[in-house]
PDB file of C-alpha atoms in Angstrom:
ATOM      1  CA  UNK B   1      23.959   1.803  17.293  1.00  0.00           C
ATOM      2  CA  UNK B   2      22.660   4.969  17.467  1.00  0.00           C
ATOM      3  CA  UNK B   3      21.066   6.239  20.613  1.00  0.00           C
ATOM      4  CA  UNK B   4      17.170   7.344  20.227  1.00  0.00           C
ATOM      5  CA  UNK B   5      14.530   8.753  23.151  1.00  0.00           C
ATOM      6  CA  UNK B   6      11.881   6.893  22.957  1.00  0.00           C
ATOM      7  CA  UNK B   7       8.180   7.582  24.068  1.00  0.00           C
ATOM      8  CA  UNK B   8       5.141   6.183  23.917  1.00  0.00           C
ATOM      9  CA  UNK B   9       2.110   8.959  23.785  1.00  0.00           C
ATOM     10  CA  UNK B  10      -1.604   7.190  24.982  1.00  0.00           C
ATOM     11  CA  UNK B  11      -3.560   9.901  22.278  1.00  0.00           C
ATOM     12  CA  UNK B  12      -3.600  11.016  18.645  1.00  0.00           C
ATOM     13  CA  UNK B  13      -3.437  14.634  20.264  1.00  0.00           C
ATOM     14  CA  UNK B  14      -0.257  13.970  22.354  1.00  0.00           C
ATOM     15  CA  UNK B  15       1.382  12.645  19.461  1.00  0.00           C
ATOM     16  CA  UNK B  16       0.420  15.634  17.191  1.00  0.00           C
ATOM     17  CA  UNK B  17       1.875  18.110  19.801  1.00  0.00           C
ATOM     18  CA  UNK B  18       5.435  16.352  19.892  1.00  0.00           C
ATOM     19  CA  UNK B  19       5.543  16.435  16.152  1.00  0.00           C
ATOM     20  CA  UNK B  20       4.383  19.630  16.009  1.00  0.00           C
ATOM     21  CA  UNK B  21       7.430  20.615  18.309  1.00  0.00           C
ATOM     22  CA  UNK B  22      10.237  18.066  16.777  1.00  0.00           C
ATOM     23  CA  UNK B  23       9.409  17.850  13.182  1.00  0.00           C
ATOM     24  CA  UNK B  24      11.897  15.864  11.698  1.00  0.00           C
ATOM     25  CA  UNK B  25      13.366  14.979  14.232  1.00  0.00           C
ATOM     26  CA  UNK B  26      10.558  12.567  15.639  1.00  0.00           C
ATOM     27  CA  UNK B  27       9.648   9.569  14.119  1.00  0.00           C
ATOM     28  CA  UNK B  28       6.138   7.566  14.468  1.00  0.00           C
ATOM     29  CA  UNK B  29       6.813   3.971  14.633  1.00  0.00           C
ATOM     30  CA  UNK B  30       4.048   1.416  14.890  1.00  0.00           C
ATOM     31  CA  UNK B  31       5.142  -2.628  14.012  1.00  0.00           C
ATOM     32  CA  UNK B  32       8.711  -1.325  14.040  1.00  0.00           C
ATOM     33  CA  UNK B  33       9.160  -3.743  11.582  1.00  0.00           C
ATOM     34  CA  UNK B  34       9.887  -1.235   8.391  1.00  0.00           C
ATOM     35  CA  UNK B  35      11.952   1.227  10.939  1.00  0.00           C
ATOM     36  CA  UNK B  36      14.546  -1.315  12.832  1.00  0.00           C
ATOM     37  CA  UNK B  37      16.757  -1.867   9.695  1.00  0.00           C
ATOM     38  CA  UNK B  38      17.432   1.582   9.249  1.00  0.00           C
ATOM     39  CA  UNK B  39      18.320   1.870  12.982  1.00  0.00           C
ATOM     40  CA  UNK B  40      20.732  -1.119  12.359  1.00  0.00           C
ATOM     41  CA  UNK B  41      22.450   0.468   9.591  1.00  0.00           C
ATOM     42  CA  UNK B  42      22.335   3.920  11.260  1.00  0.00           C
ATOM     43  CA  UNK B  43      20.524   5.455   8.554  1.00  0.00           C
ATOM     44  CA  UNK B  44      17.513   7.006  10.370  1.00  0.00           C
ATOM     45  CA  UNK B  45      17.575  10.715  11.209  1.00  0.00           C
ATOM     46  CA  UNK B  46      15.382  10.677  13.410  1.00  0.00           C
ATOM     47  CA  UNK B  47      16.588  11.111  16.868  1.00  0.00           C
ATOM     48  CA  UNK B  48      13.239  10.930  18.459  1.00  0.00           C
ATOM     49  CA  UNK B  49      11.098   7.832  18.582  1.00  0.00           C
ATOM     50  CA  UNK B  50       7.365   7.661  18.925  1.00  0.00           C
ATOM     51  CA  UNK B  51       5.309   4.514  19.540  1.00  0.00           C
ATOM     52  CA  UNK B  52       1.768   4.809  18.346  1.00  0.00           C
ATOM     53  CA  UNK B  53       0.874   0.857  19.331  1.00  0.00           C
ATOM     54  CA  UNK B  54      -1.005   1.527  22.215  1.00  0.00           C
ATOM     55  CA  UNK B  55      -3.297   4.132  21.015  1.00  0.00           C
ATOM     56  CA  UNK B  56      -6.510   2.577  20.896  1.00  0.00           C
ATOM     57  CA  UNK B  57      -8.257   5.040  18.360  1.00  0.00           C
ATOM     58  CA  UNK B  58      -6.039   3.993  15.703  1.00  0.00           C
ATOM     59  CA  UNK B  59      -6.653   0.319  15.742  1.00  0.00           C
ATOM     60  CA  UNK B  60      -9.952   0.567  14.058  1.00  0.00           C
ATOM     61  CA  UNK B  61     -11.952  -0.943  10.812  1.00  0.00           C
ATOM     62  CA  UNK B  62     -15.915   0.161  10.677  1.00  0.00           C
ATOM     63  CA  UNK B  63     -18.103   1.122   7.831  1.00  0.00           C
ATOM     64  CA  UNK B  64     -20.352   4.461   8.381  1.00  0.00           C
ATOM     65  CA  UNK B  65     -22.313   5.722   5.328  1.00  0.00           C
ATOM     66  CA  UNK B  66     -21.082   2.693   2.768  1.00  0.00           C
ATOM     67  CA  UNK B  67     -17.474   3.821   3.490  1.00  0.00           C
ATOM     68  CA  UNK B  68     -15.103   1.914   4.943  1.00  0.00           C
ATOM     69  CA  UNK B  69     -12.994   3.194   7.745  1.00  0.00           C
ATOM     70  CA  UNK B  70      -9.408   1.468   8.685  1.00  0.00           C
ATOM     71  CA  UNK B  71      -7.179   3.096  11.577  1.00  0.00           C
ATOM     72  CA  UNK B  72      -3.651   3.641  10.147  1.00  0.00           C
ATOM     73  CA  UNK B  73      -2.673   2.006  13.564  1.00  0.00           C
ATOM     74  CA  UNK B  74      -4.289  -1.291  12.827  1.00  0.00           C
ATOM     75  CA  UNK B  75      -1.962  -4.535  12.491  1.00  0.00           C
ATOM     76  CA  UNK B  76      -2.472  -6.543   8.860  1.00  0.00           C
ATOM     77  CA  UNK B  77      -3.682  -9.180  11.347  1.00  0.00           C
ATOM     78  CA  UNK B  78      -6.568  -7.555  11.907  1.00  0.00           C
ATOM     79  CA  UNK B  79      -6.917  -6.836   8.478  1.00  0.00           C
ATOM     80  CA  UNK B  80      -6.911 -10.624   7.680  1.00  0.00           C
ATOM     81  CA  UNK B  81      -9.409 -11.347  10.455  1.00  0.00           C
ATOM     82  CA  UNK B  82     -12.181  -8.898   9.371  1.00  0.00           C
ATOM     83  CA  UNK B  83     -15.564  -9.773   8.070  1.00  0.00           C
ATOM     84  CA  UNK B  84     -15.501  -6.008   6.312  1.00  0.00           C
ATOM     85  CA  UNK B  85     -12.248  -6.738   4.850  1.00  0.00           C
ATOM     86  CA  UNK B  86     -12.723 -10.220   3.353  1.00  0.00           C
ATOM     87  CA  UNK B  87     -16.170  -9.730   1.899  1.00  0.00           C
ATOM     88  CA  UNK B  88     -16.394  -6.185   1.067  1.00  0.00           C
ATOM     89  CA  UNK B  89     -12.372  -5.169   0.201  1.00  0.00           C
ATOM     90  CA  UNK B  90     -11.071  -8.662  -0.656  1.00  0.00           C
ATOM     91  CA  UNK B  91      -8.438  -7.729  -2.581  1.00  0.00           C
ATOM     92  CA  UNK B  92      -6.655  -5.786   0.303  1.00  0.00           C
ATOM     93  CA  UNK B  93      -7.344  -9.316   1.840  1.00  0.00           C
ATOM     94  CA  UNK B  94      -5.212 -11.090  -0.634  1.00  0.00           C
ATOM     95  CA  UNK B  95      -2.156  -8.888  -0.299  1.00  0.00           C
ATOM     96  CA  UNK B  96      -2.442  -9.334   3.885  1.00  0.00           C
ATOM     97  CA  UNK B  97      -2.751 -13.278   3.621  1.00  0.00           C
ATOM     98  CA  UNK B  98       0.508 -12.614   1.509  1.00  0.00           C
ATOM     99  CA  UNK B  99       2.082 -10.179   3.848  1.00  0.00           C
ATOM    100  CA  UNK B 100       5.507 -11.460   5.584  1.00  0.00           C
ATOM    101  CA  UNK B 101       5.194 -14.042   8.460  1.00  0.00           C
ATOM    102  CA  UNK B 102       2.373 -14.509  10.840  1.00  0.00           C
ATOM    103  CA  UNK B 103       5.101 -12.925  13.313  1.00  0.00           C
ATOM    104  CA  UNK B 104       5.456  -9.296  10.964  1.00  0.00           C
ATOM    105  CA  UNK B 105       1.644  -9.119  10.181  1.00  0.00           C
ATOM    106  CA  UNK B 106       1.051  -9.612  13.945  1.00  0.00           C
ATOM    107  CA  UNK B 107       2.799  -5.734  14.492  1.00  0.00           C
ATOM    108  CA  UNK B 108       3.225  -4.192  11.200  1.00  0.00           C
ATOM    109  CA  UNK B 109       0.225  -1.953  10.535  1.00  0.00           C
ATOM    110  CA  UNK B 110      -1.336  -0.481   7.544  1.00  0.00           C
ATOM    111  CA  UNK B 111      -0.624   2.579   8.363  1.00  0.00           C
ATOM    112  CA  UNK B 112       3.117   2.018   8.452  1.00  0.00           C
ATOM    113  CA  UNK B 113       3.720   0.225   5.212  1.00  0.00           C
ATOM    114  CA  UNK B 114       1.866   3.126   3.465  1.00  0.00           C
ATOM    115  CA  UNK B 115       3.912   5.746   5.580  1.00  0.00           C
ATOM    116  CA  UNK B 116       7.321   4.361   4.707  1.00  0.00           C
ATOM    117  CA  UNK B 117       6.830   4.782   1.032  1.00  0.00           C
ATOM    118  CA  UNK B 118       8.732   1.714   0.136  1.00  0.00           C
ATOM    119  CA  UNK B 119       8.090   1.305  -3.473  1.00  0.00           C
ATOM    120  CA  UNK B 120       7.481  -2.734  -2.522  1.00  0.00           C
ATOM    121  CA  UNK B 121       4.680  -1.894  -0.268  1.00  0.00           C
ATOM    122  CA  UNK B 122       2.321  -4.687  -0.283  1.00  0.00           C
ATOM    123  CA  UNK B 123      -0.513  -2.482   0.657  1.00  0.00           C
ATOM    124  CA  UNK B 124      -0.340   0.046  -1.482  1.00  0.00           C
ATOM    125  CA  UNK B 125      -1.241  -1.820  -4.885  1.00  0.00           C
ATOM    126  CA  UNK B 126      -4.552  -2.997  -3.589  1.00  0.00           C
ATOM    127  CA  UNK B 127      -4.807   0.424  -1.669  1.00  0.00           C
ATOM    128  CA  UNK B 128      -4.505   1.981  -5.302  1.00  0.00           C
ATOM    129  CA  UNK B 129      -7.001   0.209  -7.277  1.00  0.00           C
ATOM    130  CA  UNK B 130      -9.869   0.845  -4.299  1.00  0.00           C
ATOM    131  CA  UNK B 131      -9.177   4.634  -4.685  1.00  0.00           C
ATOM    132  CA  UNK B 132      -8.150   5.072  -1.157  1.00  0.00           C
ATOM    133  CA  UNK B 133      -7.884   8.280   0.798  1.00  0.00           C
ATOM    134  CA  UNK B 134      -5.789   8.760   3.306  1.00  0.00           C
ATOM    135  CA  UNK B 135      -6.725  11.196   6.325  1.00  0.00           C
ATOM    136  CA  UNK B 136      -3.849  12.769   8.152  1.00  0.00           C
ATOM    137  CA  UNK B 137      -4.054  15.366  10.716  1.00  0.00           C
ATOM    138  CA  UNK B 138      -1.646  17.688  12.707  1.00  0.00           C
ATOM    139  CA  UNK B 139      -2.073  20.447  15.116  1.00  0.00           C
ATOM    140  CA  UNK B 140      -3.202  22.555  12.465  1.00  0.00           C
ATOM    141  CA  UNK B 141      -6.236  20.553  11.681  1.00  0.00           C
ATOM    142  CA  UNK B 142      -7.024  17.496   9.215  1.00  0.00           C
ATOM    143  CA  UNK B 143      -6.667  17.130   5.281  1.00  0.00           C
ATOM    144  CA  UNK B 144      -8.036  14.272   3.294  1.00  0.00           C
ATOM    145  CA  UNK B 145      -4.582  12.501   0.354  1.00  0.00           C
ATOM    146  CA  UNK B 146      -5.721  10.508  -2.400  1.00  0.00           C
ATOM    147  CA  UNK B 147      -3.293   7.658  -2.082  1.00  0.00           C
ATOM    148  CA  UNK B 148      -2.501   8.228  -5.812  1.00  0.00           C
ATOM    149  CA  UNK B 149      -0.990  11.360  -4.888  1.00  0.00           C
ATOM    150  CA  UNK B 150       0.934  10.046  -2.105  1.00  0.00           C
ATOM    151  CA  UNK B 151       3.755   8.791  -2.946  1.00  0.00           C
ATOM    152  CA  UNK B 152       6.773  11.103  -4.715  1.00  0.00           C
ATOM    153  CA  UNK B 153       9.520   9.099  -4.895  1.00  0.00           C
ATOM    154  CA  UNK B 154      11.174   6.214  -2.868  1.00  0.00           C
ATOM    155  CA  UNK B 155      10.852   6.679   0.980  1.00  0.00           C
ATOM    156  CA  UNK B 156       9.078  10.077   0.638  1.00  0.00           C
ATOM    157  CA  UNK B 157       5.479  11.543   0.620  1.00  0.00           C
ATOM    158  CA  UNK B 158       3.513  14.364   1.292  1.00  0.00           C
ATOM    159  CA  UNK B 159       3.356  14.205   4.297  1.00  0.00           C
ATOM    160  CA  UNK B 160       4.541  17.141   6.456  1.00  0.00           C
ATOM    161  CA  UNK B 161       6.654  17.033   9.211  1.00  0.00           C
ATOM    162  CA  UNK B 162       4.084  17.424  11.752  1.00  0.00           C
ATOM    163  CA  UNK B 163       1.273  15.452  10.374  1.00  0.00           C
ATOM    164  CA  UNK B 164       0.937  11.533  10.974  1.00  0.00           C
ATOM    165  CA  UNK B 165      -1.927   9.489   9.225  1.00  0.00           C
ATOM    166  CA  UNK B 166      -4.530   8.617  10.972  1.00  0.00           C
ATOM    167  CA  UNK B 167      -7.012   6.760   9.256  1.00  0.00           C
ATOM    168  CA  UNK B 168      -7.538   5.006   5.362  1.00  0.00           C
ATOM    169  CA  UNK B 169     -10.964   5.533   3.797  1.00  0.00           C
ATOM    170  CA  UNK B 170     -12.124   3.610   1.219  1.00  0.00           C
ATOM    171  CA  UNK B 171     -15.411   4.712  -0.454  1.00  0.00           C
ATOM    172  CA  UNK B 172     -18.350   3.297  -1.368  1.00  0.00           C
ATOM    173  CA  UNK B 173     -17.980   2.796  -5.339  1.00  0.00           C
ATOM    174  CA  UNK B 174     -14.904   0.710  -4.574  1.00  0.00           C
ATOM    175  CA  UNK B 175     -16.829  -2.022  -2.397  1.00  0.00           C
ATOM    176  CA  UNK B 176     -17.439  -5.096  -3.436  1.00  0.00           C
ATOM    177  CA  UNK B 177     -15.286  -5.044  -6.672  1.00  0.00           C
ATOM    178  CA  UNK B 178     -13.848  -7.758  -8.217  1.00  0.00           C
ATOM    179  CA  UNK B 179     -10.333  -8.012  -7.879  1.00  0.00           C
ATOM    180  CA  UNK B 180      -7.174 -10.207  -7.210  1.00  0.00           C
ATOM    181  CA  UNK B 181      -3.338  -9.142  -5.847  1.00  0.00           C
ATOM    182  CA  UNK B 182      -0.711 -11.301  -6.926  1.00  0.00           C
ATOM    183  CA  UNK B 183       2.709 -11.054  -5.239  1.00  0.00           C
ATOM    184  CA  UNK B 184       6.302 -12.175  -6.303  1.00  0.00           C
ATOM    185  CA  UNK B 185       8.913 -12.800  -3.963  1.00  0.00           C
ATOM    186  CA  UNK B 186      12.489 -14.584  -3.450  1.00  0.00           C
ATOM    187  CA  UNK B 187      10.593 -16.914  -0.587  1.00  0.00           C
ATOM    188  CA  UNK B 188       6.907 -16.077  -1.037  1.00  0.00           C
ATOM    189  CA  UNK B 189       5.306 -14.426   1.480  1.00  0.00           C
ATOM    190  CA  UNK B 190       8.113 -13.968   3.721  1.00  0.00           C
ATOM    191  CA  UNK B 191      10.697 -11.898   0.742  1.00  0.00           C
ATOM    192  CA  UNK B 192       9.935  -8.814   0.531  1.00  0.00           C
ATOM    193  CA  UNK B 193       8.131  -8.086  -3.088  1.00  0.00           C
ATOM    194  CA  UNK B 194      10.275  -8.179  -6.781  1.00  0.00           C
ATOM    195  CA  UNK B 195       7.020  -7.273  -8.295  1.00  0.00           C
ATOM    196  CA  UNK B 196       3.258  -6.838  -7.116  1.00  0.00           C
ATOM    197  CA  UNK B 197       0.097  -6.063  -9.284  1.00  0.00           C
ATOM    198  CA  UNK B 198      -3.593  -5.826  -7.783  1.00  0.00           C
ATOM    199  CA  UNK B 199      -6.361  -5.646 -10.420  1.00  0.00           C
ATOM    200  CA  UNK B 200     -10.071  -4.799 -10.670  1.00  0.00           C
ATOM    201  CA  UNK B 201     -11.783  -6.291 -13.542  1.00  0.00           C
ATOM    202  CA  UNK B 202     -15.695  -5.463 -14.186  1.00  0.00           C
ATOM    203  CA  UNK B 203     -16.743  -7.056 -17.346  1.00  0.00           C
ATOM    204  CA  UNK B 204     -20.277  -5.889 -18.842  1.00  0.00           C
ATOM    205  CA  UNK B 205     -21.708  -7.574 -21.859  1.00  0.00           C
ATOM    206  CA  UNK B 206     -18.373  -9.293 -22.741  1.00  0.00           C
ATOM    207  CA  UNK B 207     -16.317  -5.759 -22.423  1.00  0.00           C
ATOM    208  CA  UNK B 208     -14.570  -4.606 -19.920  1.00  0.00           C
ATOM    209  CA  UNK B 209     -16.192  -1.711 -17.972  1.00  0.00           C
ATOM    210  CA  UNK B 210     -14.138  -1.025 -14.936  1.00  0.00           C
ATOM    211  CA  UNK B 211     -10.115  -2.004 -14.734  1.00  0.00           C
ATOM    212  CA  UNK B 212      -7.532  -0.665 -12.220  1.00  0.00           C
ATOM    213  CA  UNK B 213      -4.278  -1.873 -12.142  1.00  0.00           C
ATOM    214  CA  UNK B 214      -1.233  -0.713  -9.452  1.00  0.00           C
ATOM    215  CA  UNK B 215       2.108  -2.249  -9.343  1.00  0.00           C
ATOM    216  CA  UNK B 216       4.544  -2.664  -6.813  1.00  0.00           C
ATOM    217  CA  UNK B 217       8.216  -2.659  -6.979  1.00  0.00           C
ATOM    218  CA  UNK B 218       8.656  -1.927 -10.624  1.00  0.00           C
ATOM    219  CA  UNK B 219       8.857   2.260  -9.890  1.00  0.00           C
ATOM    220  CA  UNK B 220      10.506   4.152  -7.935  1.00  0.00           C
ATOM    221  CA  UNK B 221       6.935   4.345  -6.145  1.00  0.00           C
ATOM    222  CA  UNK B 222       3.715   2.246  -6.026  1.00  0.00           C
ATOM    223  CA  UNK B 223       2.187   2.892  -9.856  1.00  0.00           C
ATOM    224  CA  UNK B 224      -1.549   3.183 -11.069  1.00  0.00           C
ATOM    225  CA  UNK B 225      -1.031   2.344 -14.537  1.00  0.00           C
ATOM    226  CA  UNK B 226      -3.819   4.502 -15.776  1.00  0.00           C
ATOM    227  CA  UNK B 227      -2.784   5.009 -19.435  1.00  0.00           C
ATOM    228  CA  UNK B 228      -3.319   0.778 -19.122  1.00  0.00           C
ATOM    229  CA  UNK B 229      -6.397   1.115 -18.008  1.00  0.00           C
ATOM    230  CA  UNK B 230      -7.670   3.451 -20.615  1.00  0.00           C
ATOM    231  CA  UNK B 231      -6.386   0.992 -23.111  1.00  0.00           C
ATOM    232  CA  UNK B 232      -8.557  -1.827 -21.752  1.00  0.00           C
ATOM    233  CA  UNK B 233     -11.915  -0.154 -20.918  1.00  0.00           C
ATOM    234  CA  UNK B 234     -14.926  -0.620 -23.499  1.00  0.00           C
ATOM    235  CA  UNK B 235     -12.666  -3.498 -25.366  1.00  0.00           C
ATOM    236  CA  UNK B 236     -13.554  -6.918 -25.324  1.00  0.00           C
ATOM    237  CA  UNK B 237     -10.820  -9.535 -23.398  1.00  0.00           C
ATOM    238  CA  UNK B 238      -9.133 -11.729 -26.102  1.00  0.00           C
ATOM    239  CA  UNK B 239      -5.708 -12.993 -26.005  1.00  0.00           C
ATOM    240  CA  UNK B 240      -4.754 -10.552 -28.697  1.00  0.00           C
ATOM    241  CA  UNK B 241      -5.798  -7.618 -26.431  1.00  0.00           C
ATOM    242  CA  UNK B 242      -3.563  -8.989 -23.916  1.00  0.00           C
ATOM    243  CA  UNK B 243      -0.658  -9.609 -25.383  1.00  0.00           C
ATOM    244  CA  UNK B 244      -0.829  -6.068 -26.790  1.00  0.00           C
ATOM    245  CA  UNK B 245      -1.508  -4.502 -23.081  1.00  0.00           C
ATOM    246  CA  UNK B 246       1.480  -6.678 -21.497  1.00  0.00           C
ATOM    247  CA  UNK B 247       3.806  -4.812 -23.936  1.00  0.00           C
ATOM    248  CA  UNK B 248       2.357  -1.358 -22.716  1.00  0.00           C
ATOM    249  CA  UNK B 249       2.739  -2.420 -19.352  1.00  0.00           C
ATOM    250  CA  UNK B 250       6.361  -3.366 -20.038  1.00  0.00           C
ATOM    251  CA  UNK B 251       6.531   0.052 -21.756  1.00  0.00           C
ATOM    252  CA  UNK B 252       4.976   1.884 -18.681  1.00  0.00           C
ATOM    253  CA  UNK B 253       7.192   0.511 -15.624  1.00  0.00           C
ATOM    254  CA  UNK B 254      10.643   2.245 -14.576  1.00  0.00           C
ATOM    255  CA  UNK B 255      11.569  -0.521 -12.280  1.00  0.00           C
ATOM    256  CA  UNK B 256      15.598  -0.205 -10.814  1.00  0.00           C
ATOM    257  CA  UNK B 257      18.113  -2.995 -10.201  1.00  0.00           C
ATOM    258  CA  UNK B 258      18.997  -4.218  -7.124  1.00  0.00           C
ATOM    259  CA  UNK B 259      20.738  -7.287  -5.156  1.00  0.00           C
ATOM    260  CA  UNK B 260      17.167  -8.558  -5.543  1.00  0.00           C
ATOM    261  CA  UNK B 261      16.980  -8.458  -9.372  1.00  0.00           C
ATOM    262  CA  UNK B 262      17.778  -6.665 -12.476  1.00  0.00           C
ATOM    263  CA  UNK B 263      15.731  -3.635 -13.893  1.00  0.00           C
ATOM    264  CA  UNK B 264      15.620  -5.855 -17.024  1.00  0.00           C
ATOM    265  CA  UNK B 265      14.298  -9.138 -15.207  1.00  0.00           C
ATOM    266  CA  UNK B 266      12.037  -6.782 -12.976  1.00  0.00           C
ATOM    267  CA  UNK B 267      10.194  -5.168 -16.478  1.00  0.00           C
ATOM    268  CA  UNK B 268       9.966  -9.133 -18.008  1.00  0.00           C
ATOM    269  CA  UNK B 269       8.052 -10.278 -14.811  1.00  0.00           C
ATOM    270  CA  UNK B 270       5.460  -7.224 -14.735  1.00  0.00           C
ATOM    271  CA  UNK B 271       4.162  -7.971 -17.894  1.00  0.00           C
ATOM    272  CA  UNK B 272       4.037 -11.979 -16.531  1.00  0.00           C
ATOM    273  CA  UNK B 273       2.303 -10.963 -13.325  1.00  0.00           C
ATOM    274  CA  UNK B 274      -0.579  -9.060 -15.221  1.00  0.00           C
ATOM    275  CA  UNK B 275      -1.112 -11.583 -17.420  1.00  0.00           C
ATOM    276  CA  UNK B 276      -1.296 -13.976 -14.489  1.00  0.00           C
ATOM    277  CA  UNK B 277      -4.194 -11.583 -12.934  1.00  0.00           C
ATOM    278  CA  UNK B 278      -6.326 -10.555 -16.461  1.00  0.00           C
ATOM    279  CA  UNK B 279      -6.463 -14.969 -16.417  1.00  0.00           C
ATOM    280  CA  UNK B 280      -8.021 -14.995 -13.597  1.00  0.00           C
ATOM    281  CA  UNK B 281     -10.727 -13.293 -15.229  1.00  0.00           C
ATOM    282  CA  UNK B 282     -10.848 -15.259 -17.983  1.00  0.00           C
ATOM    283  CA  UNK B 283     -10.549 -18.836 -16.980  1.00  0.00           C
TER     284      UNK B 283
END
């Protein structure tokens, strides 16, 4: 195994000043539980290892001005066991109840799972459909990301070098929607995801007058299926309409094969899984 300096800074402003002098070759680590298996298979080239755990001003959720607030340093634990989350972002509730074992959710943090840029993340779905923003800062100052523009391919953002996120914001016109996250997995919770979807469904006088969809695991990142979306709004939810938006969502994924599953069984079980959530909605 590789051999890694480890340190463990007590502020968001020590941490800033050894990325801004490392860069690449520092990396934050939280939960640890998204970074150890690249340490295993000596795939991380990072020689520099910085644990964010105990930094109090990350581990945070609050609402100020009808916008929620969640530290990128707090565990999905905490997720699960807040009032704001459950009643006022409940589908980003769903997706932590589903999240691992009580063990993984007990470290991993949101913060992490977005930063690692798996395309199975379980929080970015939900993440997607509330609009989130991320806030990241560096020595240099502080810059709002709209999660949709995030992600760039698999394992890679944005991000800089030198910047860390610090803090998820979730505004007001995404509270309080109605919405459901659906997850797929060899073993449930505890697999990590073959295919994800989160969905917000406001229907208004029988048609439907806000829908987001996001899906996990069927791209080479997190997707917002927008051109889905379009398809849906103002229309009126019948099974024909779904059966003709499950082939666009079949039509819209680029999902890979792996020793998971095939690219083929991966595009059958999207179209499944939204048709699973628009039910919910219907039943």
């Amino acid at each position: 195994m590789n051999q890694f300096k480890y340190i463990s800074p007590k502020t968001i402003e020590e941490v800033l000043g050894i990325l801004k002098q490392e860069k690449s070759e520092a990396c934050i680590v939280a939960g640890c539980s998204n970074v150890l298996p690249y340490i295993k298979d000596k795939k991380l080239p990072a020689k520099l290892l910085l644990d964010i755990s105990s930094i109090e001003e990350l581990n945070y959720i609050k609402k100020s001005k009808g916008e929620i607030y969640i530290g990128a340093g707090t565990t999905i634990s905490d997720l699960i066991n807040s009032k704001i989350i459950r009643e006022e972002c409940n589908i980003l509730y769903q997706a932590a109840e589903q999240f691992a074992d009580p063990t993984v959710r007990n470290s991993a943090t949101i913060g992490g799972n977005l930063a690692d840029a798996s395309p199975a993340a379980d929080m970015a779905p939900p993440l997607l459909v509330l609009d989130a923003v991320l806030e990241v800062e560096s020595m240099d100052g502080k810059r709002e990301i709209s999660l949709k523009d995030f992600f760039i391919g698999p394992r890679k953002t944005v991000l800089h070098d030198d910047e860390m996120i610090t803090s998820i914001k979730i505004r007001d016109d995404s509270i309080n929607k109605n919405g459901c996250f659906i997850k797929l997995g060899l073993r449930q919770a505890m697999a990590i995801s073959l295919a994800t979807v989160a969905l917000i469904l406001e229907v208004e006088k029988d048609k439907i007058a806000d829908v987001r969809i996001a899906m996990g695991s069927i791209a080479p990142t997190p997707l917002r299926l927008i051109n889905i979306e379009g398809f849906l709004k103002n229309k009126k939810i019948n099974d024909e309409l779904i059966e003709e938006a499950i082939k666009k969502v079949r039509e819209e994924v680029k999902p890979i094969s792996d020793i998971r599953a095939s690219a083929e069984y991966r595009r059958y079980i999207s179209g499944i899984l939204f048709k699973r959530a628009l039910k919910k909605f219907t039943n």
